[in-house]
């Protein structure tokens, strides 16, 4: 994480990288383009859900067994994007 205005601001670089909101705010000033890459989409989805008070039951497979797994817990299966997921 970069302190805003600190030595790691990367203002001399045309391509800049950092982590988290403080880092993004530090490197975006003066940049022509800012790109967000979320390589941890599952982790991010779980984090956002839990931060919102949602109970999460991760399940490995995206098939009919996922819906059955959710049903045994009295839940419905949702995709990482929060939409009802399709088996198969």
PDB file of N, CA, C and O in Angstrom, residues 37-71:
ATOM      1  N   UNK A  37      -7.781  -4.435 -12.001  1.00  0.00           N
ATOM      2  CA  UNK A  37      -7.758  -5.855 -12.318  1.00  0.00           C
ATOM      3  C   UNK A  37      -8.080  -6.605 -11.038  1.00  0.00           C
ATOM      4  O   UNK A  37      -7.339  -6.520 -10.061  1.00  0.00           O
ATOM      5  N   UNK A  38      -9.186  -7.312 -11.049  1.00  0.00           N
ATOM      6  CA  UNK A  38      -9.601  -8.077  -9.878  1.00  0.00           C
ATOM      7  C   UNK A  38      -9.341  -9.547 -10.153  1.00  0.00           C
ATOM      8  O   UNK A  38     -10.182 -10.245 -10.694  1.00  0.00           O
ATOM      9  N   UNK A  39      -8.155 -10.011  -9.805  1.00  0.00           N
ATOM     10  CA  UNK A  39      -7.811 -11.407 -10.038  1.00  0.00           C
ATOM     11  C   UNK A  39      -8.337 -12.293  -8.922  1.00  0.00           C
ATOM     12  O   UNK A  39      -8.236 -13.502  -8.983  1.00  0.00           O
ATOM     13  N   UNK A  40      -8.890 -11.675  -7.917  1.00  0.00           N
ATOM     14  CA  UNK A  40      -9.419 -12.426  -6.786  1.00  0.00           C
ATOM     15  C   UNK A  40     -10.934 -12.304  -6.732  1.00  0.00           C
ATOM     16  O   UNK A  40     -11.515 -12.044  -5.699  1.00  0.00           O
ATOM     17  N   UNK A  41     -11.613 -12.483  -7.870  1.00  0.00           N
ATOM     18  CA  UNK A  41     -13.047 -12.228  -7.920  1.00  0.00           C
ATOM     19  C   UNK A  41     -13.829 -13.069  -6.920  1.00  0.00           C
ATOM     20  O   UNK A  41     -14.766 -12.574  -6.302  1.00  0.00           O
ATOM     21  N   UNK A  42     -13.470 -14.334  -6.723  1.00  0.00           N
ATOM     22  CA  UNK A  42     -14.179 -15.145  -5.741  1.00  0.00           C
ATOM     23  C   UNK A  42     -13.958 -14.574  -4.353  1.00  0.00           C
ATOM     24  O   UNK A  42     -14.900 -14.365  -3.585  1.00  0.00           O
ATOM     25  N   UNK A  43     -12.710 -14.287  -4.016  1.00  0.00           N
ATOM     26  CA  UNK A  43     -12.383 -13.750  -2.706  1.00  0.00           C
ATOM     27  C   UNK A  43     -13.063 -12.405  -2.492  1.00  0.00           C
ATOM     28  O   UNK A  43     -13.600 -12.128  -1.420  1.00  0.00           O
ATOM     29  N   UNK A  44     -13.052 -11.568  -3.519  1.00  0.00           N
ATOM     30  CA  UNK A  44     -13.702 -10.265  -3.420  1.00  0.00           C
ATOM     31  C   UNK A  44     -15.198 -10.431  -3.196  1.00  0.00           C
ATOM     32  O   UNK A  44     -15.787  -9.756  -2.339  1.00  0.00           O
ATOM     33  N   UNK A  45     -15.831 -11.324  -3.934  1.00  0.00           N
ATOM     34  CA  UNK A  45     -17.273 -11.558  -3.780  1.00  0.00           C
ATOM     35  C   UNK A  45     -17.604 -12.024  -2.370  1.00  0.00           C
ATOM     36  O   UNK A  45     -18.560 -11.545  -1.757  1.00  0.00           O
ATOM     37  N   UNK A  46     -16.818 -12.950  -1.855  1.00  0.00           N
ATOM     38  CA  UNK A  46     -17.046 -13.449  -0.500  1.00  0.00           C
ATOM     39  C   UNK A  46     -16.840 -12.331   0.519  1.00  0.00           C
ATOM     40  O   UNK A  46     -17.636 -12.156   1.440  1.00  0.00           O
ATOM     41  N   UNK A  47     -15.788 -11.543   0.341  1.00  0.00           N
ATOM     42  CA  UNK A  47     -15.500 -10.443   1.258  1.00  0.00           C
ATOM     43  C   UNK A  47     -16.640  -9.425   1.281  1.00  0.00           C
ATOM     44  O   UNK A  47     -17.089  -9.001   2.347  1.00  0.00           O
ATOM     45  N   UNK A  48     -17.122  -9.037   0.101  1.00  0.00           N
ATOM     46  CA  UNK A  48     -18.224  -8.075   0.017  1.00  0.00           C
ATOM     47  C   UNK A  48     -19.482  -8.651   0.659  1.00  0.00           C
ATOM     48  O   UNK A  48     -20.185  -7.966   1.412  1.00  0.00           O
ATOM     49  N   UNK A  49     -19.760  -9.912   0.401  1.00  0.00           N
ATOM     50  CA  UNK A  49     -20.942 -10.558   0.975  1.00  0.00           C
ATOM     51  C   UNK A  49     -20.862 -10.587   2.500  1.00  0.00           C
ATOM     52  O   UNK A  49     -21.814 -10.213   3.191  1.00  0.00           O
ATOM     53  N   UNK A  50     -19.734 -11.020   3.013  1.00  0.00           N
ATOM     54  CA  UNK A  50     -19.573 -11.110   4.469  1.00  0.00           C
ATOM     55  C   UNK A  50     -19.622  -9.730   5.105  1.00  0.00           C
ATOM     56  O   UNK A  50     -20.242  -9.540   6.159  1.00  0.00           O
ATOM     57  N   UNK A  51     -18.990  -8.743   4.475  1.00  0.00           N
ATOM     58  CA  UNK A  51     -19.046  -7.372   4.984  1.00  0.00           C
ATOM     59  C   UNK A  51     -20.477  -6.850   5.034  1.00  0.00           C
ATOM     60  O   UNK A  51     -20.785  -5.963   5.831  1.00  0.00           O
ATOM     61  N   UNK A  52     -21.349  -7.402   4.184  1.00  0.00           N
ATOM     62  CA  UNK A  52     -22.756  -6.994   4.148  1.00  0.00           C
ATOM     63  C   UNK A  52     -23.627  -7.843   5.067  1.00  0.00           C
ATOM     64  O   UNK A  52     -24.848  -7.700   5.066  1.00  0.00           O
ATOM     65  N   UNK A  53     -23.007  -8.763   5.791  1.00  0.00           N
ATOM     66  CA  UNK A  53     -23.749  -9.599   6.720  1.00  0.00           C
ATOM     67  C   UNK A  53     -24.347 -10.854   6.116  1.00  0.00           C
ATOM     68  O   UNK A  53     -25.190 -11.503   6.724  1.00  0.00           O
ATOM     69  N   UNK A  54     -23.930 -11.226   4.914  1.00  0.00           N
ATOM     70  CA  UNK A  54     -24.445 -12.410   4.237  1.00  0.00           C
ATOM     71  C   UNK A  54     -23.656 -13.640   4.686  1.00  0.00           C
ATOM     72  O   UNK A  54     -22.437 -13.588   4.820  1.00  0.00           O
ATOM     73  N   UNK A  55     -24.346 -14.730   4.923  1.00  0.00           N
ATOM     74  CA  UNK A  55     -23.689 -15.987   5.262  1.00  0.00           C
ATOM     75  C   UNK A  55     -23.328 -16.692   3.956  1.00  0.00           C
ATOM     76  O   UNK A  55     -24.165 -16.846   3.073  1.00  0.00           O
ATOM     77  N   UNK A  56     -22.075 -17.123   3.824  1.00  0.00           N
ATOM     78  CA  UNK A  56     -21.586 -17.707   2.576  1.00  0.00           C
ATOM     79  C   UNK A  56     -21.191 -19.165   2.803  1.00  0.00           C
ATOM     80  O   UNK A  56     -20.509 -19.481   3.772  1.00  0.00           O
ATOM     81  N   UNK A  57     -21.636 -20.033   1.893  1.00  0.00           N
ATOM     82  CA  UNK A  57     -21.269 -21.439   1.894  1.00  0.00           C
ATOM     83  C   UNK A  57     -20.551 -21.740   0.579  1.00  0.00           C
ATOM     84  O   UNK A  57     -21.188 -22.145  -0.391  1.00  0.00           O
ATOM     85  N   UNK A  58     -19.248 -21.544   0.495  1.00  0.00           N
ATOM     86  CA  UNK A  58     -18.540 -21.824  -0.768  1.00  0.00           C
ATOM     87  C   UNK A  58     -18.682 -23.296  -1.157  1.00  0.00           C
ATOM     88  O   UNK A  58     -18.704 -24.175  -0.299  1.00  0.00           O
ATOM     89  N   UNK A  59     -18.783 -23.530  -2.450  1.00  0.00           N
ATOM     90  CA  UNK A  59     -18.898 -24.894  -2.972  1.00  0.00           C
ATOM     91  C   UNK A  59     -18.074 -24.985  -4.237  1.00  0.00           C
ATOM     92  O   UNK A  59     -18.116 -24.087  -5.074  1.00  0.00           O
ATOM     93  N   UNK A  60     -17.342 -26.041  -4.392  1.00  0.00           N
ATOM     94  CA  UNK A  60     -16.345 -26.148  -5.465  1.00  0.00           C
ATOM     95  C   UNK A  60     -16.918 -26.331  -6.877  1.00  0.00           C
ATOM     96  O   UNK A  60     -16.385 -25.795  -7.834  1.00  0.00           O
ATOM     97  N   UNK A  61     -17.993 -27.087  -7.017  1.00  0.00           N
ATOM     98  CA  UNK A  61     -18.451 -27.476  -8.343  1.00  0.00           C
ATOM     99  C   UNK A  61     -19.629 -26.628  -8.817  1.00  0.00           C
ATOM    100  O   UNK A  61     -20.487 -26.242  -8.038  1.00  0.00           O
ATOM    101  N   UNK A  62     -19.695 -26.350 -10.129  1.00  0.00           N
ATOM    102  CA  UNK A  62     -20.802 -25.607 -10.744  1.00  0.00           C
ATOM    103  C   UNK A  62     -21.679 -26.570 -11.527  1.00  0.00           C
ATOM    104  O   UNK A  62     -21.773 -26.482 -12.749  1.00  0.00           O
ATOM    105  N   UNK A  63     -22.285 -27.488 -10.838  1.00  0.00           N
ATOM    106  CA  UNK A  63     -23.155 -28.459 -11.489  1.00  0.00           C
ATOM    107  C   UNK A  63     -24.379 -28.670 -10.612  1.00  0.00           C
ATOM    108  O   UNK A  63     -24.609 -27.918  -9.664  1.00  0.00           O
ATOM    109  N   UNK A  64     -25.172 -29.672 -10.922  1.00  0.00           N
ATOM    110  CA  UNK A  64     -26.402 -29.925 -10.169  1.00  0.00           C
ATOM    111  C   UNK A  64     -26.126 -30.192  -8.696  1.00  0.00           C
ATOM    112  O   UNK A  64     -26.975 -29.917  -7.841  1.00  0.00           O
ATOM    113  N   UNK A  65     -24.940 -30.683  -8.379  1.00  0.00           N
ATOM    114  CA  UNK A  65     -24.630 -30.959  -6.971  1.00  0.00           C
ATOM    115  C   UNK A  65     -24.554 -29.669  -6.148  1.00  0.00           C
ATOM    116  O   UNK A  65     -24.798 -29.686  -4.946  1.00  0.00           O
ATOM    117  N   UNK A  66     -24.262 -28.543  -6.792  1.00  0.00           N
ATOM    118  CA  UNK A  66     -24.205 -27.264  -6.078  1.00  0.00           C
ATOM    119  C   UNK A  66     -25.596 -26.866  -5.590  1.00  0.00           C
ATOM    120  O   UNK A  66     -25.764 -26.412  -4.456  1.00  0.00           O
ATOM    121  N   UNK A  67     -26.586 -27.022  -6.446  1.00  0.00           N
ATOM    122  CA  UNK A  67     -27.957 -26.707  -6.048  1.00  0.00           C
ATOM    123  C   UNK A  67     -28.411 -27.630  -4.929  1.00  0.00           C
ATOM    124  O   UNK A  67     -29.076 -27.192  -3.981  1.00  0.00           O
ATOM    125  N   UNK A  68     -28.042 -28.899  -5.015  1.00  0.00           N
ATOM    126  CA  UNK A  68     -28.394 -29.859  -3.965  1.00  0.00           C
ATOM    127  C   UNK A  68     -27.703 -29.489  -2.653  1.00  0.00           C
ATOM    128  O   UNK A  68     -28.316 -29.540  -1.582  1.00  0.00           O
ATOM    129  N   UNK A  69     -26.444 -29.085  -2.725  1.00  0.00           N
ATOM    130  CA  UNK A  69     -25.695 -28.648  -1.549  1.00  0.00           C
ATOM    131  C   UNK A  69     -26.395 -27.458  -0.891  1.00  0.00           C
ATOM    132  O   UNK A  69     -26.587 -27.418   0.326  1.00  0.00           O
ATOM    133  N   UNK A  70     -26.798 -26.475  -1.700  1.00  0.00           N
ATOM    134  CA  UNK A  70     -27.482 -25.296  -1.170  1.00  0.00           C
ATOM    135  C   UNK A  70     -28.822 -25.684  -0.546  1.00  0.00           C
ATOM    136  O   UNK A  70     -29.182 -25.194   0.532  1.00  0.00           O
ATOM    137  N   UNK A  71     -29.557 -26.565  -1.214  1.00  0.00           N
ATOM    138  CA  UNK A  71     -30.873 -26.974  -0.718  1.00  0.00           C
ATOM    139  C   UNK A  71     -30.785 -27.656   0.645  1.00  0.00           C
ATOM    140  O   UNK A  71     -31.670 -27.457   1.482  1.00  0.00           O
TER     141      UNK A  71
END
